[in-house]
Amino acid sequence: MILISQVSLISLVLTGLSVVLVHSPARWAPQAVPPSLGPGTLLSILRESNPFEEPTLNPENIPCREEPIGLGIPGFQPGIHQDSVFRMFGFPSQTLPGYWPNTHAVSYELIPHQVSLGFLFDRQSLLLQQTEASFAQTVNTEIILGTLNSMLGCQLNEEITSGFQQVWQGQVRRYQFALGHLKGAIEWEIRSTSSGAQQAARVYIGIWQAGLHR
């Protein structure tokens, strides 16, 4: 998922990276969709799906693995090495210093105006410390939940799914959770252009190592 605000200074996940994502050149990774769904087909699904209707994709068609192999819209869990992300998406168009010491941030506009991904790595170990994604309202919820499950290392449960649905349906603006050594947040964000004009809201998901935000 993202704004320059007090919250964004607390976490690049919660706001900062999305500003980078707005200006980053589009870089489509063909391997990031199922072999049976080419990029054009997936874009069509994303654009034509009504997020409040029954999903058009069966989540069983997007199997979860602890390290994604390119099905659906891949999400990477904290602890994955930077090389795994680069192998999937290629080198990012921008790399920035992270908010926390000894970290750097990279981002991808995976599908322009639809799906953005961001990653915060430890500079020495190059291990992923924080992973995030933002989705336009037109994206199918089963696709989003598949990515969220991947970001959690295939540990998505009913409680977190329910929290996501509460945010998606506008019942709450923000949902926070903890799962083992991971913490996370799901919220609506209003994206802004460089001129200050507001764009359509996106749902933002951030997952990080429990000890990172100190």
PDB file of C-alpha atoms in Angstrom:
ATOM      1  CA  MET A   1       0.000   0.000   0.000  1.00  0.00           C
ATOM      2  CA  ILE A   2       0.692   6.014   1.815  1.00  0.00           C
ATOM      3  CA  LEU A   3       1.589   9.436   2.856  1.00  0.00           C
ATOM      4  CA  ILE A   4       4.046  11.865   4.353  1.00  0.00           C
ATOM      5  CA  SER A   5       2.762  12.300   7.887  1.00  0.00           C
ATOM      6  CA  GLN A   6       3.672  11.629  11.492  1.00  0.00           C
ATOM      7  CA  VAL A   7       2.637   8.024  10.959  1.00  0.00           C
ATOM      8  CA  SER A   8       4.897   7.714   7.929  1.00  0.00           C
ATOM      9  CA  LEU A   9       7.880   8.886   9.940  1.00  0.00           C
ATOM     10  CA  ILE A  10       7.173   6.067  12.359  1.00  0.00           C
ATOM     11  CA  SER A  11       7.147   3.588   9.502  1.00  0.00           C
ATOM     12  CA  LEU A  12       8.106   3.645   5.837  1.00  0.00           C
ATOM     13  CA  VAL A  13       5.559   0.901   5.635  1.00  0.00           C
ATOM     14  CA  LEU A  14       2.744   3.121   6.801  1.00  0.00           C
ATOM     15  CA  THR A  15       3.393   5.955   4.401  1.00  0.00           C
ATOM     16  CA  GLY A  16       6.774   6.812   2.996  1.00  0.00           C
ATOM     17  CA  LEU A  17       7.276   4.145   0.387  1.00  0.00           C
ATOM     18  CA  SER A  18       3.983   4.815  -1.334  1.00  0.00           C
ATOM     19  CA  VAL A  19       5.165   8.265  -2.269  1.00  0.00           C
ATOM     20  CA  VAL A  20       8.124   6.632  -3.981  1.00  0.00           C
ATOM     21  CA  LEU A  21       5.752   4.194  -5.623  1.00  0.00           C
ATOM     22  CA  VAL A  22       3.714   6.973  -7.176  1.00  0.00           C
ATOM     23  CA  HIS A  23       6.755   8.271  -9.020  1.00  0.00           C
ATOM     24  CA  SER A  24       8.547   4.990  -9.739  1.00  0.00           C
ATOM     25  CA  PRO A  25       8.531   3.811 -13.364  1.00  0.00           C
ATOM     26  CA  ALA A  26       6.312   0.816 -13.987  1.00  0.00           C
ATOM     27  CA  ARG A  27       8.170  -2.462 -14.041  1.00  0.00           C
ATOM     28  CA  TRP A  28       6.010  -5.446 -14.850  1.00  0.00           C
ATOM     29  CA  ALA A  29       7.407  -8.846 -13.894  1.00  0.00           C
ATOM     30  CA  PRO A  30       5.782 -11.474 -16.130  1.00  0.00           C
ATOM     31  CA  GLN A  31       6.816 -14.254 -13.749  1.00  0.00           C
ATOM     32  CA  ALA A  32       4.671 -12.661 -11.043  1.00  0.00           C
ATOM     33  CA  VAL A  33       1.418 -14.093 -12.437  1.00  0.00           C
ATOM     34  CA  PRO A  34       0.199 -17.682 -12.823  1.00  0.00           C
ATOM     35  CA  PRO A  35       1.341 -19.391 -16.017  1.00  0.00           C
ATOM     36  CA  SER A  36      -2.305 -19.702 -17.069  1.00  0.00           C
ATOM     37  CA  LEU A  37      -2.886 -15.966 -16.607  1.00  0.00           C
ATOM     38  CA  GLY A  38      -0.824 -13.628 -18.733  1.00  0.00           C
ATOM     39  CA  PRO A  39      -0.265 -10.014 -17.610  1.00  0.00           C
ATOM     40  CA  GLY A  40      -3.117  -8.788 -19.801  1.00  0.00           C
ATOM     41  CA  THR A  41      -5.542 -11.299 -18.316  1.00  0.00           C
ATOM     42  CA  LEU A  42      -4.575 -10.443 -14.744  1.00  0.00           C
ATOM     43  CA  LEU A  43      -4.900  -6.712 -15.429  1.00  0.00           C
ATOM     44  CA  SER A  44      -8.353  -7.340 -16.853  1.00  0.00           C
ATOM     45  CA  ILE A  45      -9.376  -9.239 -13.715  1.00  0.00           C
ATOM     46  CA  LEU A  46      -8.032  -6.475 -11.479  1.00  0.00           C
ATOM     47  CA  ARG A  47      -9.844  -3.736 -13.383  1.00  0.00           C
ATOM     48  CA  GLU A  48     -13.172  -5.472 -13.959  1.00  0.00           C
ATOM     49  CA  SER A  49     -13.632  -7.030 -10.513  1.00  0.00           C
ATOM     50  CA  ASN A  50     -15.968  -5.275  -8.126  1.00  0.00           C
ATOM     51  CA  PRO A  51     -14.247  -5.608  -4.725  1.00  0.00           C
ATOM     52  CA  PHE A  52     -17.596  -6.038  -2.973  1.00  0.00           C
ATOM     53  CA  GLU A  53     -18.805  -8.853  -5.252  1.00  0.00           C
ATOM     54  CA  GLU A  54     -17.968 -12.523  -4.998  1.00  0.00           C
ATOM     55  CA  PRO A  55     -14.342 -13.074  -6.091  1.00  0.00           C
ATOM     56  CA  THR A  56     -13.699 -14.237  -9.632  1.00  0.00           C
ATOM     57  CA  LEU A  57     -10.623 -16.249  -8.637  1.00  0.00           C
ATOM     58  CA  ASN A  58     -10.539 -19.320  -6.450  1.00  0.00           C
ATOM     59  CA  PRO A  59      -7.890 -18.823  -3.737  1.00  0.00           C
ATOM     60  CA  GLU A  60      -6.891 -22.455  -4.236  1.00  0.00           C
ATOM     61  CA  ASN A  61      -5.503 -21.333  -7.608  1.00  0.00           C
ATOM     62  CA  ILE A  62      -2.953 -19.176  -5.742  1.00  0.00           C
ATOM     63  CA  PRO A  63      -1.105 -21.678  -3.528  1.00  0.00           C
ATOM     64  CA  CYS A  64       1.031 -20.253  -0.752  1.00  0.00           C
ATOM     65  CA  ARG A  65       4.715 -21.049  -0.316  1.00  0.00           C
ATOM     66  CA  GLU A  66       7.062 -19.640   2.285  1.00  0.00           C
ATOM     67  CA  GLU A  67       9.145 -18.271  -0.578  1.00  0.00           C
ATOM     68  CA  PRO A  68       6.914 -17.275  -3.538  1.00  0.00           C
ATOM     69  CA  ILE A  69       7.509 -18.843  -6.928  1.00  0.00           C
ATOM     70  CA  GLY A  70       5.541 -16.328  -8.995  1.00  0.00           C
ATOM     71  CA  LEU A  71       1.870 -17.256  -8.614  1.00  0.00           C
ATOM     72  CA  GLY A  72      -0.665 -14.489  -8.082  1.00  0.00           C
ATOM     73  CA  ILE A  73       0.865 -11.258  -6.776  1.00  0.00           C
ATOM     74  CA  PRO A  74       3.773 -12.481  -4.636  1.00  0.00           C
ATOM     75  CA  GLY A  75       4.260 -11.221  -1.108  1.00  0.00           C
ATOM     76  CA  PHE A  76       7.504 -11.862   0.777  1.00  0.00           C
ATOM     77  CA  GLN A  77       7.659 -12.490   4.526  1.00  0.00           C
ATOM     78  CA  PRO A  78      10.230 -10.801   6.772  1.00  0.00           C
ATOM     79  CA  GLY A  79      13.439 -12.808   6.992  1.00  0.00           C
ATOM     80  CA  ILE A  80      13.704 -13.481   3.242  1.00  0.00           C
ATOM     81  CA  HIS A  81      16.999 -12.463   1.624  1.00  0.00           C
ATOM     82  CA  GLN A  82      17.013  -9.459  -0.698  1.00  0.00           C
ATOM     83  CA  ASP A  83      18.211 -11.635  -3.593  1.00  0.00           C
ATOM     84  CA  SER A  84      14.910 -13.546  -3.568  1.00  0.00           C
ATOM     85  CA  VAL A  85      12.966 -10.335  -4.101  1.00  0.00           C
ATOM     86  CA  PHE A  86      15.300  -9.153  -6.856  1.00  0.00           C
ATOM     87  CA  ARG A  87      15.077 -12.505  -8.630  1.00  0.00           C
ATOM     88  CA  MET A  88      11.292 -12.198  -8.685  1.00  0.00           C
ATOM     89  CA  PHE A  89      10.868  -8.538  -9.623  1.00  0.00           C
ATOM     90  CA  GLY A  90      14.236  -7.394 -10.963  1.00  0.00           C
ATOM     91  CA  PHE A  91      16.260  -4.530  -9.511  1.00  0.00           C
ATOM     92  CA  PRO A  92      14.121  -1.698  -8.143  1.00  0.00           C
ATOM     93  CA  SER A  93      14.012   1.694  -9.805  1.00  0.00           C
ATOM     94  CA  GLN A  94      14.723   3.419  -6.488  1.00  0.00           C
ATOM     95  CA  THR A  95      16.568   2.553  -3.295  1.00  0.00           C
ATOM     96  CA  LEU A  96      16.337   4.909  -0.320  1.00  0.00           C
ATOM     97  CA  PRO A  97      17.796   4.988   3.197  1.00  0.00           C
ATOM     98  CA  GLY A  98      15.443   3.370   5.695  1.00  0.00           C
ATOM     99  CA  TYR A  99      13.980   5.234   8.666  1.00  0.00           C
ATOM    100  CA  TRP A 100      15.561   2.816  11.138  1.00  0.00           C
ATOM    101  CA  PRO A 101      19.344   2.589  11.458  1.00  0.00           C
ATOM    102  CA  ASN A 102      21.127   0.180   9.143  1.00  0.00           C
ATOM    103  CA  THR A 103      18.170  -0.275   6.771  1.00  0.00           C
ATOM    104  CA  HIS A 104      17.411   0.605   3.162  1.00  0.00           C
ATOM    105  CA  ALA A 105      14.073   0.636   1.333  1.00  0.00           C
ATOM    106  CA  VAL A 106      13.148  -0.419  -2.203  1.00  0.00           C
ATOM    107  CA  SER A 107       9.827  -0.266  -4.013  1.00  0.00           C
ATOM    108  CA  TYR A 108       8.035  -1.474  -7.133  1.00  0.00           C
ATOM    109  CA  GLU A 109       4.960  -0.182  -8.933  1.00  0.00           C
ATOM    110  CA  LEU A 110       4.052  -3.731  -9.899  1.00  0.00           C
ATOM    111  CA  ILE A 111       0.875  -2.847 -11.789  1.00  0.00           C
ATOM    112  CA  PRO A 112       0.610   0.915 -12.464  1.00  0.00           C
ATOM    113  CA  HIS A 113      -2.177   2.587 -10.472  1.00  0.00           C
ATOM    114  CA  GLN A 114      -3.240  -0.808  -9.125  1.00  0.00           C
ATOM    115  CA  VAL A 115      -0.634  -2.642  -7.033  1.00  0.00           C
ATOM    116  CA  SER A 116       2.537  -1.369  -5.298  1.00  0.00           C
ATOM    117  CA  LEU A 117       5.053  -3.327  -3.235  1.00  0.00           C
ATOM    118  CA  GLY A 118       7.701  -2.043  -0.808  1.00  0.00           C
ATOM    119  CA  PHE A 119      10.530  -3.708   1.122  1.00  0.00           C
ATOM    120  CA  LEU A 120      12.800  -2.613   3.966  1.00  0.00           C
ATOM    121  CA  PHE A 121      16.082  -4.558   4.248  1.00  0.00           C
ATOM    122  CA  ASP A 122      18.869  -4.719   6.813  1.00  0.00           C
ATOM    123  CA  ARG A 123      21.956  -3.227   5.127  1.00  0.00           C
ATOM    124  CA  GLN A 124      24.393  -5.782   6.527  1.00  0.00           C
ATOM    125  CA  SER A 125      22.494  -9.068   6.372  1.00  0.00           C
ATOM    126  CA  LEU A 126      20.252  -7.977   3.445  1.00  0.00           C
ATOM    127  CA  LEU A 127      17.379  -9.769   5.173  1.00  0.00           C
ATOM    128  CA  LEU A 128      13.870  -8.369   4.800  1.00  0.00           C
ATOM    129  CA  GLN A 129      12.763  -6.487   7.926  1.00  0.00           C
ATOM    130  CA  GLN A 130       9.457  -5.072   6.726  1.00  0.00           C
ATOM    131  CA  THR A 131       7.249  -5.955   3.761  1.00  0.00           C
ATOM    132  CA  GLU A 132       4.311  -3.951   2.456  1.00  0.00           C
ATOM    133  CA  ALA A 133       1.778  -3.746  -0.328  1.00  0.00           C
ATOM    134  CA  SER A 134      -0.989  -1.377  -1.369  1.00  0.00           C
ATOM    135  CA  PHE A 135      -3.951  -2.224  -3.587  1.00  0.00           C
ATOM    136  CA  ALA A 136      -6.483  -0.130  -5.481  1.00  0.00           C
ATOM    137  CA  GLN A 137     -10.148  -0.631  -4.622  1.00  0.00           C
ATOM    138  CA  THR A 138     -10.680  -2.427  -7.926  1.00  0.00           C
ATOM    139  CA  VAL A 139      -8.394  -5.323  -6.999  1.00  0.00           C
ATOM    140  CA  ASN A 140     -10.113  -8.607  -6.220  1.00  0.00           C
ATOM    141  CA  THR A 141     -10.052  -9.371  -2.492  1.00  0.00           C
ATOM    142  CA  GLU A 142      -8.984 -12.984  -3.030  1.00  0.00           C
ATOM    143  CA  ILE A 143      -5.866 -11.710  -4.799  1.00  0.00           C
ATOM    144  CA  ILE A 144      -5.127  -9.392  -1.876  1.00  0.00           C
ATOM    145  CA  LEU A 145      -5.665 -12.135   0.696  1.00  0.00           C
ATOM    146  CA  GLY A 146      -3.393 -14.437  -1.289  1.00  0.00           C
ATOM    147  CA  THR A 147      -0.645 -11.809  -1.154  1.00  0.00           C
ATOM    148  CA  LEU A 148      -1.268 -11.191   2.553  1.00  0.00           C
ATOM    149  CA  ASN A 149      -0.984 -14.916   3.243  1.00  0.00           C
ATOM    150  CA  SER A 150       2.348 -14.982   1.416  1.00  0.00           C
ATOM    151  CA  MET A 151       3.578 -11.936   3.366  1.00  0.00           C
ATOM    152  CA  LEU A 152       2.776 -13.839   6.575  1.00  0.00           C
ATOM    153  CA  GLY A 153       4.666 -16.960   5.505  1.00  0.00           C
ATOM    154  CA  CYS A 154       1.428 -18.883   4.809  1.00  0.00           C
ATOM    155  CA  GLN A 155       0.086 -18.223   8.319  1.00  0.00           C
ATOM    156  CA  LEU A 156      -3.043 -16.211   7.467  1.00  0.00           C
ATOM    157  CA  ASN A 157      -5.799 -17.079   9.954  1.00  0.00           C
ATOM    158  CA  GLU A 158      -9.492 -16.293  10.410  1.00  0.00           C
ATOM    159  CA  GLU A 159      -8.824 -13.460  12.866  1.00  0.00           C
ATOM    160  CA  ILE A 160      -6.528 -11.553  10.488  1.00  0.00           C
ATOM    161  CA  THR A 161      -8.831 -12.281   7.541  1.00  0.00           C
ATOM    162  CA  SER A 162     -11.723 -10.840   9.529  1.00  0.00           C
ATOM    163  CA  GLY A 163      -9.638  -7.769  10.391  1.00  0.00           C
ATOM    164  CA  PHE A 164      -8.857  -7.244   6.719  1.00  0.00           C
ATOM    165  CA  GLN A 165     -12.544  -7.507   5.809  1.00  0.00           C
ATOM    166  CA  GLN A 166     -13.449  -4.949   8.496  1.00  0.00           C
ATOM    167  CA  VAL A 167     -11.002  -2.477   6.961  1.00  0.00           C
ATOM    168  CA  TRP A 168     -12.023  -3.288   3.383  1.00  0.00           C
ATOM    169  CA  GLN A 169     -15.709  -2.785   4.127  1.00  0.00           C
ATOM    170  CA  GLY A 170     -15.085   0.490   5.958  1.00  0.00           C
ATOM    171  CA  GLN A 171     -16.068  -0.761   9.422  1.00  0.00           C
ATOM    172  CA  VAL A 172     -12.705   0.332  10.835  1.00  0.00           C
ATOM    173  CA  ARG A 173      -9.983   2.499   9.315  1.00  0.00           C
ATOM    174  CA  ARG A 174      -7.057   0.538  10.728  1.00  0.00           C
ATOM    175  CA  TYR A 175      -6.465  -2.967  12.054  1.00  0.00           C
ATOM    176  CA  GLN A 176      -3.296  -4.024  13.888  1.00  0.00           C
ATOM    177  CA  PHE A 177      -2.205  -7.519  14.830  1.00  0.00           C
ATOM    178  CA  ALA A 178       0.644  -9.688  16.081  1.00  0.00           C
ATOM    179  CA  LEU A 179       1.479 -13.170  14.883  1.00  0.00           C
ATOM    180  CA  GLY A 180       4.461 -14.890  16.466  1.00  0.00           C
ATOM    181  CA  HIS A 181       7.556 -12.772  15.720  1.00  0.00           C
ATOM    182  CA  LEU A 182       5.607 -10.607  13.247  1.00  0.00           C
ATOM    183  CA  LYS A 183       3.487  -7.523  13.662  1.00  0.00           C
ATOM    184  CA  GLY A 184       1.276  -5.938  11.071  1.00  0.00           C
ATOM    185  CA  ALA A 185      -1.213  -3.250  10.125  1.00  0.00           C
ATOM    186  CA  ILE A 186      -3.964  -3.007   7.522  1.00  0.00           C
ATOM    187  CA  GLU A 187      -5.506   0.372   6.757  1.00  0.00           C
ATOM    188  CA  TRP A 188      -7.017   2.654   4.166  1.00  0.00           C
ATOM    189  CA  GLU A 189      -4.738   5.319   2.836  1.00  0.00           C
ATOM    190  CA  ILE A 190      -5.329   8.378   0.679  1.00  0.00           C
ATOM    191  CA  ARG A 191      -2.521   8.745  -1.836  1.00  0.00           C
ATOM    192  CA  SER A 192      -1.387  12.222  -2.856  1.00  0.00           C
ATOM    193  CA  THR A 193       0.393  13.410  -5.971  1.00  0.00           C
ATOM    194  CA  SER A 194       3.399  15.743  -5.917  1.00  0.00           C
ATOM    195  CA  SER A 195       1.013  18.665  -6.495  1.00  0.00           C
ATOM    196  CA  GLY A 196      -0.954  17.747  -3.384  1.00  0.00           C
ATOM    197  CA  ALA A 197      -4.023  16.476  -5.223  1.00  0.00           C
ATOM    198  CA  GLN A 198      -5.626  13.419  -3.676  1.00  0.00           C
ATOM    199  CA  GLN A 199      -5.995  10.160  -5.561  1.00  0.00           C
ATOM    200  CA  ALA A 200      -8.315   7.246  -4.924  1.00  0.00           C
ATOM    201  CA  ALA A 201      -7.869   5.417  -1.625  1.00  0.00           C
ATOM    202  CA  ARG A 202      -5.897   2.199  -1.438  1.00  0.00           C
ATOM    203  CA  VAL A 203      -5.793  -0.513   1.168  1.00  0.00           C
ATOM    204  CA  TYR A 204      -2.324  -0.754   2.660  1.00  0.00           C
ATOM    205  CA  ILE A 205      -0.780  -3.832   4.334  1.00  0.00           C
ATOM    206  CA  GLY A 206       2.481  -3.727   6.277  1.00  0.00           C
ATOM    207  CA  ILE A 207       4.197  -6.646   8.048  1.00  0.00           C
ATOM    208  CA  TRP A 208       7.416  -6.271  10.060  1.00  0.00           C
ATOM    209  CA  GLN A 209       9.712  -7.997  12.505  1.00  0.00           C
ATOM    210  CA  ALA A 210       8.425  -7.485  16.045  1.00  0.00           C
ATOM    211  CA  GLY A 211      11.591  -5.744  17.228  1.00  0.00           C
ATOM    212  CA  LEU A 212      11.962  -3.339  14.303  1.00  0.00           C
ATOM    213  CA  HIS A 213       9.797  -0.395  15.412  1.00  0.00           C
ATOM    214  CA  ARG A 214      11.721   0.617  18.529  1.00  0.00           C
TER     215      ARG A 214
END
